[in-house]
Short mmCIF file of N, CA and C in Angstrom, two decimals:
data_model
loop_
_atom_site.label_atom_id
_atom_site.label_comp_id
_atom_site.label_asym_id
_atom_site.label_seq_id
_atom_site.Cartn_x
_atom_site.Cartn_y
_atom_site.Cartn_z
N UNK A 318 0.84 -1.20 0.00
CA UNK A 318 0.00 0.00 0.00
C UNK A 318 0.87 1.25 0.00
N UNK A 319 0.93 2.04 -0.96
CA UNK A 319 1.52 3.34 -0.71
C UNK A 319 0.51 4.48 -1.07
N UNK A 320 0.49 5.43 -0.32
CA UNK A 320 -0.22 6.69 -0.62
C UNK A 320 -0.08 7.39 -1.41
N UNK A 321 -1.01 7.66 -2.54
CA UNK A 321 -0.70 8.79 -3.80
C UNK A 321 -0.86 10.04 -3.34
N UNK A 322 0.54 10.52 -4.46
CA UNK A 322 0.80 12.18 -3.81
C UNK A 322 0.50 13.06 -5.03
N UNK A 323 -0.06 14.17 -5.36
CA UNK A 323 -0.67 14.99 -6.08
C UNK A 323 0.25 16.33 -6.27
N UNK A 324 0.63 16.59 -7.67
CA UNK A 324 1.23 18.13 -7.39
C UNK A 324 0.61 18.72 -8.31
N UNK A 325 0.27 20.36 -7.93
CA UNK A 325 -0.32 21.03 -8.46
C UNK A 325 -0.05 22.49 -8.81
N UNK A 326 -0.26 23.42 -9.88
CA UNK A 326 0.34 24.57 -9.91
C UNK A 326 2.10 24.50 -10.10
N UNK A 327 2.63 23.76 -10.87
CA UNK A 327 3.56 23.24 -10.99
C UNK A 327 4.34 23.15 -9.89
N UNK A 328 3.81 22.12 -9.00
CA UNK A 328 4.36 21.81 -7.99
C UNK A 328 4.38 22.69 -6.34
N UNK A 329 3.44 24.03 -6.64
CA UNK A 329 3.40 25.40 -5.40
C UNK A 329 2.18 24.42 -5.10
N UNK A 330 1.63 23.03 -5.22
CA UNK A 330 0.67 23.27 -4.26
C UNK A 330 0.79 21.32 -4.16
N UNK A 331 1.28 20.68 -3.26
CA UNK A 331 1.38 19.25 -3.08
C UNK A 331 0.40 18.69 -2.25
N UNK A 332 -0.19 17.56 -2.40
CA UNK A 332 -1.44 16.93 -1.36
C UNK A 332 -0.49 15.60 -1.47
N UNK A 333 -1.05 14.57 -0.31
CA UNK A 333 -1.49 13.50 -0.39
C UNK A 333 -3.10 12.68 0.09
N UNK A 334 -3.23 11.93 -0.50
CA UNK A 334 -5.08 11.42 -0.37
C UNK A 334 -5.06 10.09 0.41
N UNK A 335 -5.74 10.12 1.16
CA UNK A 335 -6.06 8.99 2.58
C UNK A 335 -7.23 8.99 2.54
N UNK A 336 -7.90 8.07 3.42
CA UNK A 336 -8.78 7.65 3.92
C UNK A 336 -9.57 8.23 5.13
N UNK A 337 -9.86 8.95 5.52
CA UNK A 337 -9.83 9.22 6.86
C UNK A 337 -11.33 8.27 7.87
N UNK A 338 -11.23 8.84 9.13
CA UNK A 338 -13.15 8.21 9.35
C UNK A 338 -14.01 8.38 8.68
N UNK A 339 -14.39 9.13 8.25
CA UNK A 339 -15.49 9.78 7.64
C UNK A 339 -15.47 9.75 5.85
N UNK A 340 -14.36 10.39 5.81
CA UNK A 340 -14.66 10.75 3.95
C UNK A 340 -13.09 10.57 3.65
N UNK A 341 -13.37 10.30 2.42
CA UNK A 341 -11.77 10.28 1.91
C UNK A 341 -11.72 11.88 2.00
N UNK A 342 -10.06 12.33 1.99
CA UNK A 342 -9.43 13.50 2.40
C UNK A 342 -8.11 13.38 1.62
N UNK A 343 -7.32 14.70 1.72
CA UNK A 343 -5.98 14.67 0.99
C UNK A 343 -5.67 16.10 2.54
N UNK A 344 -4.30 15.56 2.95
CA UNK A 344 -3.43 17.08 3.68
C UNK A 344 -2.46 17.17 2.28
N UNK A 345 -1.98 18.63 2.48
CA UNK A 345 -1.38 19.14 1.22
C UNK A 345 -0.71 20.17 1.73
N UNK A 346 -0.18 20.87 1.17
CA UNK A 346 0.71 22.12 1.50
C UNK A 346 0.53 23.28 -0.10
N UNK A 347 1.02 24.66 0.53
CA UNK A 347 0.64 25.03 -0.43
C UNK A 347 1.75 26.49 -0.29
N UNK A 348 2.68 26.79 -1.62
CA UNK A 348 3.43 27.57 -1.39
C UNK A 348 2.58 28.82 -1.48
N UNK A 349 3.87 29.91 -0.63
CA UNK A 349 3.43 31.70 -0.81
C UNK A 349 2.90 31.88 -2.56
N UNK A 350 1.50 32.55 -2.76
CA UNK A 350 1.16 32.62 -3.92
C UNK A 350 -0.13 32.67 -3.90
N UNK A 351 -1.06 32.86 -5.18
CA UNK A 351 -2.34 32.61 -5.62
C UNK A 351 -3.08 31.72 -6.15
N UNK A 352 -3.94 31.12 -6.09
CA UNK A 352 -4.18 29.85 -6.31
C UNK A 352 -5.82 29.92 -6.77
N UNK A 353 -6.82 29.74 -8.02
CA UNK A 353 -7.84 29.33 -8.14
C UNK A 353 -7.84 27.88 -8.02
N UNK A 354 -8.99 27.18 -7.52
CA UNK A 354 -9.01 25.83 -6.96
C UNK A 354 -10.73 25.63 -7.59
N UNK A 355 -10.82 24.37 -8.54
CA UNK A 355 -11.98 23.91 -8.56
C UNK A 355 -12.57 23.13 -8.04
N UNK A 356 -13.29 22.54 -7.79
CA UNK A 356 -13.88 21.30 -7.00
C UNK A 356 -15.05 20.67 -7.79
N UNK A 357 -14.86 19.14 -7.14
CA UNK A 357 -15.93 18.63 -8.12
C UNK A 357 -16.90 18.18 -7.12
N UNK A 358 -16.35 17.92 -5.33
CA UNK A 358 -16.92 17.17 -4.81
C UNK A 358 -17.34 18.69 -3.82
N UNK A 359 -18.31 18.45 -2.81
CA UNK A 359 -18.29 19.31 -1.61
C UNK A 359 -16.95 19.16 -0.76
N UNK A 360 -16.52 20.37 -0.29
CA UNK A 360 -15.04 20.35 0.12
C UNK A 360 -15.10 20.81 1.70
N UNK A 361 -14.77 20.82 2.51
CA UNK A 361 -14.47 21.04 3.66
C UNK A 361 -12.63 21.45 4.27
N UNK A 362 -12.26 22.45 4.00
CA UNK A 362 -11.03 22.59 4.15
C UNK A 362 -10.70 23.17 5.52
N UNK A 363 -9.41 22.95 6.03
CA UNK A 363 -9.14 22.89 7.61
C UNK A 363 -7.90 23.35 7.20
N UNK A 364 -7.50 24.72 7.80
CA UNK A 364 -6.39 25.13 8.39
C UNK A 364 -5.26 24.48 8.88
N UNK A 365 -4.16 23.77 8.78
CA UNK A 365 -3.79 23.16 9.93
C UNK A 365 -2.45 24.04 10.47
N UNK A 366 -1.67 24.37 9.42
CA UNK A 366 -0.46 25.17 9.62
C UNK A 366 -0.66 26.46 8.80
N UNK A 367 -0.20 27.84 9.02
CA UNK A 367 -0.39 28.88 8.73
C UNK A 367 -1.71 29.65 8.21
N UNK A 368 -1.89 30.02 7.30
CA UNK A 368 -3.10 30.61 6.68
C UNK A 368 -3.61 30.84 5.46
N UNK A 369 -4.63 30.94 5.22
CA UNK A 369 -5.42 30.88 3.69
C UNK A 369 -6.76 31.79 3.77
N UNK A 370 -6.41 33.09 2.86
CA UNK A 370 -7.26 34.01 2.55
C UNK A 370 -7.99 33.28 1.14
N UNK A 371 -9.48 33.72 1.55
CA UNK A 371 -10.00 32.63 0.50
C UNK A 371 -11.32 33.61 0.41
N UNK A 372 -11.68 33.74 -1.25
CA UNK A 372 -12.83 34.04 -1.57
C UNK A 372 -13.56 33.45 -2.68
N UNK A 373 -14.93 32.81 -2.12
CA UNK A 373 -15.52 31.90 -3.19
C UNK A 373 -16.37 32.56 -4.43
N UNK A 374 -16.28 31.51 -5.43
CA UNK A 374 -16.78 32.26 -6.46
C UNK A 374 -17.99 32.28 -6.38
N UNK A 375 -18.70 33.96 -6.71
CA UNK A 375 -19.78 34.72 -6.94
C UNK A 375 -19.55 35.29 -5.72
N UNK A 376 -18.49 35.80 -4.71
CA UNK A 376 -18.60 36.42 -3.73
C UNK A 376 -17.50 37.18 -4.07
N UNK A 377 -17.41 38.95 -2.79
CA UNK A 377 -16.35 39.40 -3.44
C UNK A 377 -15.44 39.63 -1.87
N UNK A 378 -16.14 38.75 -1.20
CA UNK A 378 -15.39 39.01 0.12
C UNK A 378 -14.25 38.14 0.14
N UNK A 379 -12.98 38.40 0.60
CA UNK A 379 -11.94 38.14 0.60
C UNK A 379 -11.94 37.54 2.64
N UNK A 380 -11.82 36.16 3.11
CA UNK A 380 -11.90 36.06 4.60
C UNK A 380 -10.84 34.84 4.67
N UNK A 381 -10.27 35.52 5.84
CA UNK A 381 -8.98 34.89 6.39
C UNK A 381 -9.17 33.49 7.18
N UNK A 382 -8.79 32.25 6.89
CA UNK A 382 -8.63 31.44 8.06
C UNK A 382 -7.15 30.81 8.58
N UNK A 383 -7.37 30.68 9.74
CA UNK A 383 -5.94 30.89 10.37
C UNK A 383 -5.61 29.16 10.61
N UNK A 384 -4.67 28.54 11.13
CA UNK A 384 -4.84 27.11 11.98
C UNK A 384 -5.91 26.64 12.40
N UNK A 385 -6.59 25.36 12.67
CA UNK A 385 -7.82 25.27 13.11
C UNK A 385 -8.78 25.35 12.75
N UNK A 386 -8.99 26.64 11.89
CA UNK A 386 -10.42 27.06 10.80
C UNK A 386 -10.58 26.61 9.80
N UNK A 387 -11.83 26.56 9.50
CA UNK A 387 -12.68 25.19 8.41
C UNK A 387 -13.23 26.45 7.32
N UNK A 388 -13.47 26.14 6.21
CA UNK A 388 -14.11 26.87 5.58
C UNK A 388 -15.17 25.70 3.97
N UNK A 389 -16.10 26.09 3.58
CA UNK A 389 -16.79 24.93 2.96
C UNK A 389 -17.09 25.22 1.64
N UNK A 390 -16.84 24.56 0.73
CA UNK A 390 -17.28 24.87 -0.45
C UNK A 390 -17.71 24.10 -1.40
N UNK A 391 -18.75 24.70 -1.67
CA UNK A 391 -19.67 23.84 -3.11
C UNK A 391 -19.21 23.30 -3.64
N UNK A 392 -19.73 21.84 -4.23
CA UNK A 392 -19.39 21.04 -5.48
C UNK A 392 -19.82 21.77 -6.81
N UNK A 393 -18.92 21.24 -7.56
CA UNK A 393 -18.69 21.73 -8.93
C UNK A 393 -18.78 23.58 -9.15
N UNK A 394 -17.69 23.89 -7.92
CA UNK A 394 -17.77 25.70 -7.99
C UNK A 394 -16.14 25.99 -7.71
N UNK A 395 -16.10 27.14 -7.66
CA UNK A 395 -14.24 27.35 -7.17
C UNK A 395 -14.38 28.29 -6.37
N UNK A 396 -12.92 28.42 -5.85
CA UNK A 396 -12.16 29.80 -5.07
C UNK A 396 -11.35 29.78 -5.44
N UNK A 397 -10.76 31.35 -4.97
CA UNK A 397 -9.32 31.90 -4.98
C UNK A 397 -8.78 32.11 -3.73
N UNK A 398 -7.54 31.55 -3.54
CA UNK A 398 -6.88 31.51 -2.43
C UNK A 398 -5.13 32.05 -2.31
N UNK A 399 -5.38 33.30 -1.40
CA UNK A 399 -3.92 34.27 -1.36
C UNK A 399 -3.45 33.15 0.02
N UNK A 400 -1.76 33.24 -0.23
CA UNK A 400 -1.55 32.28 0.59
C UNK A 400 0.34 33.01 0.87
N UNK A 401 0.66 33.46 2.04
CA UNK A 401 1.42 34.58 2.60
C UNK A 401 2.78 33.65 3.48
N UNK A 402 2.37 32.49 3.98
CA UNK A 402 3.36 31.83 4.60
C UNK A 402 3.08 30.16 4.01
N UNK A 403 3.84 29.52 3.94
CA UNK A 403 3.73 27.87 3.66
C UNK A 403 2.65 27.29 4.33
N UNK A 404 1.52 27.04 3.84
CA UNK A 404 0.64 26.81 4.52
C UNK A 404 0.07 25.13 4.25
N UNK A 405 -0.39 24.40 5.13
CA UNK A 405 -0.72 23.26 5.19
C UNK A 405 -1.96 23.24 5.44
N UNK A 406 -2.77 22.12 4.93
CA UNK A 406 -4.21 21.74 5.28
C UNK A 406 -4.70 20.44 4.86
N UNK A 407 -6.11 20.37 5.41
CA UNK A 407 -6.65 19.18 5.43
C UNK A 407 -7.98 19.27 4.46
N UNK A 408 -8.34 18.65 3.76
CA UNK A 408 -9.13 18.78 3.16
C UNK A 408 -10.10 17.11 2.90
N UNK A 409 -11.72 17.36 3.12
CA UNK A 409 -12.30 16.53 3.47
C UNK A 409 -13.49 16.64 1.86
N UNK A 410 -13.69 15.40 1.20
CA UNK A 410 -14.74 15.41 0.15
C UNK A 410 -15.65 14.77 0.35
N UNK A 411 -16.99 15.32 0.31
CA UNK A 411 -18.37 14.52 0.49
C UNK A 411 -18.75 14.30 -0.59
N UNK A 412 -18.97 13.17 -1.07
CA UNK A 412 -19.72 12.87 -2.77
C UNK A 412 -21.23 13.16 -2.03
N UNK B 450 9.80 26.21 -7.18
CA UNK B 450 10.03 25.60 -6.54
C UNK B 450 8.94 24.22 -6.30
N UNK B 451 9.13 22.80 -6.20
CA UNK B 451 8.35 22.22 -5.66
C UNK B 451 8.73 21.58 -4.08
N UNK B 452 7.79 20.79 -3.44
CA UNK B 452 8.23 20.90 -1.84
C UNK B 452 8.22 19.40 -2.05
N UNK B 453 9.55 19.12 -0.72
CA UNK B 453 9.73 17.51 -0.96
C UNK B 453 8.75 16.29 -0.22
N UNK B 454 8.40 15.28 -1.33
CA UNK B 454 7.82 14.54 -0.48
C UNK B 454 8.47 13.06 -0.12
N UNK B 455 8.75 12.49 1.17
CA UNK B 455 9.39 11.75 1.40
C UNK B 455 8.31 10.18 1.87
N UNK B 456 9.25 8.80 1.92
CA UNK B 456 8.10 7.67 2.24
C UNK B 456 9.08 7.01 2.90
N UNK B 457 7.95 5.98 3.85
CA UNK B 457 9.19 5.38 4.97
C UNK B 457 7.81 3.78 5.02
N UNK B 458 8.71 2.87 5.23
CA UNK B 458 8.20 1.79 5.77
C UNK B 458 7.44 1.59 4.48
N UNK B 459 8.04 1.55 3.41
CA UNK B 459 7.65 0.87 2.22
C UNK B 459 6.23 1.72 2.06
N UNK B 460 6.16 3.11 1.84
CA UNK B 460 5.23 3.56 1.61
C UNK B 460 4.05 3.78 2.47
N UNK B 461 4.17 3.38 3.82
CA UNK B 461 2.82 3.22 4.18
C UNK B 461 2.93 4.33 5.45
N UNK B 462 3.80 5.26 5.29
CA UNK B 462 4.24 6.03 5.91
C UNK B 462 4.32 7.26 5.22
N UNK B 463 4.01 8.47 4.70
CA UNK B 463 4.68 9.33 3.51
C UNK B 463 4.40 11.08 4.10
N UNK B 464 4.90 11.87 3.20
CA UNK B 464 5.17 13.34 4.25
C UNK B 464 5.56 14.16 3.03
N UNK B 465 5.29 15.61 3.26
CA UNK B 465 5.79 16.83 2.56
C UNK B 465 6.15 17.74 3.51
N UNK B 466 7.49 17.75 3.03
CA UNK B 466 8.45 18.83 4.55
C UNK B 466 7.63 20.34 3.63
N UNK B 467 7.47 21.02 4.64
CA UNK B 467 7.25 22.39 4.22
C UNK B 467 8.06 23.37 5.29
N UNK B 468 8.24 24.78 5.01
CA UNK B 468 8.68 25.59 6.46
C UNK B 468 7.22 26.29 6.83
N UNK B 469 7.21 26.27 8.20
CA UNK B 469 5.83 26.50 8.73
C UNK B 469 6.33 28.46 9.42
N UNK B 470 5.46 28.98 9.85
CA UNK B 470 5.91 30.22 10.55
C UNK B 470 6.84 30.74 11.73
N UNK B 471 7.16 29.13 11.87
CA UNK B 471 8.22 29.00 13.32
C UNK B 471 9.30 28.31 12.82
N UNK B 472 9.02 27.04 12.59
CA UNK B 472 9.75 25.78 12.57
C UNK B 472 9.59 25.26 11.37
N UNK B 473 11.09 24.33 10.93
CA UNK B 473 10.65 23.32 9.35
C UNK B 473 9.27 22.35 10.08
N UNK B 474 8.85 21.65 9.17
CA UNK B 474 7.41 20.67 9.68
C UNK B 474 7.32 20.09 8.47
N UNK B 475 6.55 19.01 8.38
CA UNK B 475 5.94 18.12 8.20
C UNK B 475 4.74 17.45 8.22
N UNK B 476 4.07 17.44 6.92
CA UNK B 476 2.27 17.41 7.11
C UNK B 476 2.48 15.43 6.23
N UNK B 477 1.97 14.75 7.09
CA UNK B 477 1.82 13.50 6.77
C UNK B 477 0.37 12.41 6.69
N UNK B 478 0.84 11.43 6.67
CA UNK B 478 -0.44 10.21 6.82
C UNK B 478 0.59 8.80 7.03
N UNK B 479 -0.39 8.11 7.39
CA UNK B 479 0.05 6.84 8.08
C UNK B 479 -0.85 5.71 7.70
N UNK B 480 -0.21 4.58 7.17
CA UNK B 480 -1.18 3.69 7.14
C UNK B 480 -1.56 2.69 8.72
N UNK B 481 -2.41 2.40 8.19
CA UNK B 481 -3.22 1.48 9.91
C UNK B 481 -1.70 0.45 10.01
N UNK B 482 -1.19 0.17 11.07
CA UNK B 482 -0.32 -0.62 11.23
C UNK B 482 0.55 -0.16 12.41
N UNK B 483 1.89 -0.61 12.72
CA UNK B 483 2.76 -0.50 14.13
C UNK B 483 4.20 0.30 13.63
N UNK B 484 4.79 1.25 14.14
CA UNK B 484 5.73 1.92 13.72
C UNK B 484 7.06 2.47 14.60
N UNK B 485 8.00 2.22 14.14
CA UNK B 485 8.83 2.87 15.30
C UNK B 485 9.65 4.17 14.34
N UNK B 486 9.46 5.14 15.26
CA UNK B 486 10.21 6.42 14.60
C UNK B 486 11.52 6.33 15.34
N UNK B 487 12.77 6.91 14.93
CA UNK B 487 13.44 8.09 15.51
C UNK B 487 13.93 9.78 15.36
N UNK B 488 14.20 9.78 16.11
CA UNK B 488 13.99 11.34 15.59
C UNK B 488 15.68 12.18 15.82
N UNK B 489 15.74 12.80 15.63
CA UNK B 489 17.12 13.68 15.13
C UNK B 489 16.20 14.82 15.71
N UNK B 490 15.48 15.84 15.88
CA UNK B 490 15.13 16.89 16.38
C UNK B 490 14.48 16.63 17.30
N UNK B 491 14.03 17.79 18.29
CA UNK B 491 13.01 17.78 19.05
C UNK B 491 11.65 17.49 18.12
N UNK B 492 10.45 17.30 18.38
CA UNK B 492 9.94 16.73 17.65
C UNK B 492 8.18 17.41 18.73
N UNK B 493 7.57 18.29 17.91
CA UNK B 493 5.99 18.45 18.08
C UNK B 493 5.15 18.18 17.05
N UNK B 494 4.28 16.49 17.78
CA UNK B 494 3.43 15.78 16.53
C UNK B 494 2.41 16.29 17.63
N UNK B 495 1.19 16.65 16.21
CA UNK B 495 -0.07 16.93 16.09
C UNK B 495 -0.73 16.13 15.89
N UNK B 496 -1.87 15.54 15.71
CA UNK B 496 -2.45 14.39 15.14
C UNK B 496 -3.72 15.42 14.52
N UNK B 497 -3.99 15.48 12.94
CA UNK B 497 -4.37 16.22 12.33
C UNK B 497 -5.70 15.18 11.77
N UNK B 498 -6.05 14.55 11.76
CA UNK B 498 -7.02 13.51 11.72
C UNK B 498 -6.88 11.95 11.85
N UNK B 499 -7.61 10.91 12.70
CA UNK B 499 -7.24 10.03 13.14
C UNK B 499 -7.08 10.06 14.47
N UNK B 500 -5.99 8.97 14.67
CA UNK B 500 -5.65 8.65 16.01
C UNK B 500 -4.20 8.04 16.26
N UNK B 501 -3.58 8.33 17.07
CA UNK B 501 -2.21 8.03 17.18
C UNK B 501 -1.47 7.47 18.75
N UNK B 502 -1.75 6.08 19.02
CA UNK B 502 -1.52 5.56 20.17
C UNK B 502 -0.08 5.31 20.17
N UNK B 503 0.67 5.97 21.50
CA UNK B 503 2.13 6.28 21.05
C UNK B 503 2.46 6.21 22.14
N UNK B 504 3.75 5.25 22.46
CA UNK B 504 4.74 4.80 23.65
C UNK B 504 6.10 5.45 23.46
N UNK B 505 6.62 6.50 24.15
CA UNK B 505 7.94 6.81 24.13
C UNK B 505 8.79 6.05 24.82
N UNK B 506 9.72 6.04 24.22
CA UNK B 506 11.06 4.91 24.76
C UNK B 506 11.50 5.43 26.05
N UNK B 507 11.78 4.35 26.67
CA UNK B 507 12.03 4.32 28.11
C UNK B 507 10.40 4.52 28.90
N UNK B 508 9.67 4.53 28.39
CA UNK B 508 7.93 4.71 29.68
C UNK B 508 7.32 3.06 28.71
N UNK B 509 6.31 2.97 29.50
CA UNK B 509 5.85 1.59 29.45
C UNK B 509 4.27 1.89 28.88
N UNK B 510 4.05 3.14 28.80
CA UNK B 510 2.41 3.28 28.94
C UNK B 510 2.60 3.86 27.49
N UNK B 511 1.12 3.43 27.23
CA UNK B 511 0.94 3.80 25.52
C UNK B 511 -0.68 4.87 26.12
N UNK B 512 -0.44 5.89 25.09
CA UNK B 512 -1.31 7.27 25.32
C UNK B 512 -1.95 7.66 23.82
N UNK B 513 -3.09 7.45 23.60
CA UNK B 513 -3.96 7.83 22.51
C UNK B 513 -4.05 9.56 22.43
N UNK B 514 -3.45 9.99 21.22
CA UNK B 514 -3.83 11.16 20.78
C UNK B 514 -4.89 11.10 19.39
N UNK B 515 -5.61 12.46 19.95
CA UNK B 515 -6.75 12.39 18.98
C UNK B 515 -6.53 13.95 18.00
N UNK B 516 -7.14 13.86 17.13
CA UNK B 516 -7.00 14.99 15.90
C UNK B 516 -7.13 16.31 16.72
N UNK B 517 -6.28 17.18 16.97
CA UNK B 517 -5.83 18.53 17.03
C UNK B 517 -5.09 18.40 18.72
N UNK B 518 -4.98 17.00 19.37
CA UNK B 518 -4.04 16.56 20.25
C UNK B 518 -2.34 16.68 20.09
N UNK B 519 -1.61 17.32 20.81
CA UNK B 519 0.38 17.01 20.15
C UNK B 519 0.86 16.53 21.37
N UNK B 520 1.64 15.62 20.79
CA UNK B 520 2.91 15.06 21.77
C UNK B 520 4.23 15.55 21.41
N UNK B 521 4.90 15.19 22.55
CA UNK B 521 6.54 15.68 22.28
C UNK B 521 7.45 14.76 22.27
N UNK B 522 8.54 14.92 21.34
CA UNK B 522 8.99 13.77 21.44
C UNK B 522 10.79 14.71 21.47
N UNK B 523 11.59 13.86 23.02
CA UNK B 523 12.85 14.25 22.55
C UNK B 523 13.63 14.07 21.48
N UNK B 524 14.68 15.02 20.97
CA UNK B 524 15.85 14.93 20.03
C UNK B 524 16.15 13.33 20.24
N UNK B 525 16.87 12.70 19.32
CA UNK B 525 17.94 11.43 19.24
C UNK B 525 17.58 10.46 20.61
N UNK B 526 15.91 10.33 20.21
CA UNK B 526 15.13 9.84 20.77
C UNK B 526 14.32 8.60 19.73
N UNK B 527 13.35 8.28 20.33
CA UNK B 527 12.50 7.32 19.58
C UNK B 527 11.05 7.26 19.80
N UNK B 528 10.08 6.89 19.38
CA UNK B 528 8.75 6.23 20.06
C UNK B 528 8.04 5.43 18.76
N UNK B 529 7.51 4.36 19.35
CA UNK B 529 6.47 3.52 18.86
C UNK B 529 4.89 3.97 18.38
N UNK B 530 4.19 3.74 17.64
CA UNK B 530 3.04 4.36 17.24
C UNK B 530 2.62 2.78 16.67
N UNK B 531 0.74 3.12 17.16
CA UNK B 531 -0.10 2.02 16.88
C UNK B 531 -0.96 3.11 16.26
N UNK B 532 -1.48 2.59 15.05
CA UNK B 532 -2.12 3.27 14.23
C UNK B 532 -3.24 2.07 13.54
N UNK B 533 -4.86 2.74 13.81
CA UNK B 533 -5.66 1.88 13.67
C UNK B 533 -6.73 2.22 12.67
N UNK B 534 -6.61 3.97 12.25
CA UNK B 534 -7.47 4.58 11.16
C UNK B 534 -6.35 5.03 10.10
N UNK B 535 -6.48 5.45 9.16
CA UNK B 535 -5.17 5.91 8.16
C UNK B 535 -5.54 7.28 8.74
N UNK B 536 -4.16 7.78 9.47
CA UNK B 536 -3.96 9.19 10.08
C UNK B 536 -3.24 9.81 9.40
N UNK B 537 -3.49 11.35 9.26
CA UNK B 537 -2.73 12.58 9.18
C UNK B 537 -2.43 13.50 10.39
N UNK B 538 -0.72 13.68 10.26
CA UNK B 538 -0.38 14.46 11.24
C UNK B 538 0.38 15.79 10.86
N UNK B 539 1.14 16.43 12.03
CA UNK B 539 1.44 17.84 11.60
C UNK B 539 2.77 17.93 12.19
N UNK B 540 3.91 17.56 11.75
CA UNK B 540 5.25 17.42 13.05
C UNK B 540 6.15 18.72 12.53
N UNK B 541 6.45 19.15 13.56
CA UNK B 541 7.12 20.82 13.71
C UNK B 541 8.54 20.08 14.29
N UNK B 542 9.51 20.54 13.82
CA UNK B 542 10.87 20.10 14.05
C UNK B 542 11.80 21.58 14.78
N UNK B 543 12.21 21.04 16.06
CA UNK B 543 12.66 22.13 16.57
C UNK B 543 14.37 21.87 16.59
N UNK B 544 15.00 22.41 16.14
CA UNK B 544 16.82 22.18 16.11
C UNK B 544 17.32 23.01 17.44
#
């Protein structure tokens, strides 16, 4: 069994995908930079190391989450995400 | 730049070092199974989803950490890990 690892944005944005209790998930990291992100599934993303300014599409608010903080987003929609220090997270998909 | 990802124990172990706002770190997953680390740094593991039942060398007692739980682990040290869900963790390396 080995875990598949994902790179993205030529390589400024790395995951790997597990299993977790609940839903399959990927933790990932994500270099200083900008990032649009699509999704196909409902997403649930978790803070774990530094931070991710994130605004979803059809909104024009720009909101910060720090370590710890969850933020949720629609299937088959995107965001944009400013990202200021090496930031790590967890990310959870609900089909 | 891309960020490195490393695998241990034939894959069922795997990690992307990133630098976090303090400390280098490490955002990982684990497959279900028994593990012995050692470590070269001081060592602050998170348990970022899952569960992580963990005996440090030299104590006899094994201690369940749960997702947003950290243990410490000394420099040029060791500990054992029982792993029973496929976990992600968060390890901050202190020199």
């Amino acid at each position: 069994m080995s875990f598949e690892a994902n790179e993205y944005f030529d390589g400024n944005v790395k995951s790997i995908a597990f299993q977790s209790e609940t839903l399959p998930a990927t933790v990932g990291v994500m270099e200083v930079g900008e990032y649009t992100f699509g999704t196909s599934a409902y997403e649930y993303m978790t803070v774990v190391s530094g931070s991710l300014t994130v605004r979803l599409v059809d909104t024009t608010e720009w909101k910060t989450y720090k370590a710890g903080e969850t933020f949720e987003v629609e299937a088959n929609s995107s965001f944009d995400v400013k990202v200021v220090v090496q930031t790590a997270y967890l990310c959870l998909y609900k089909s």
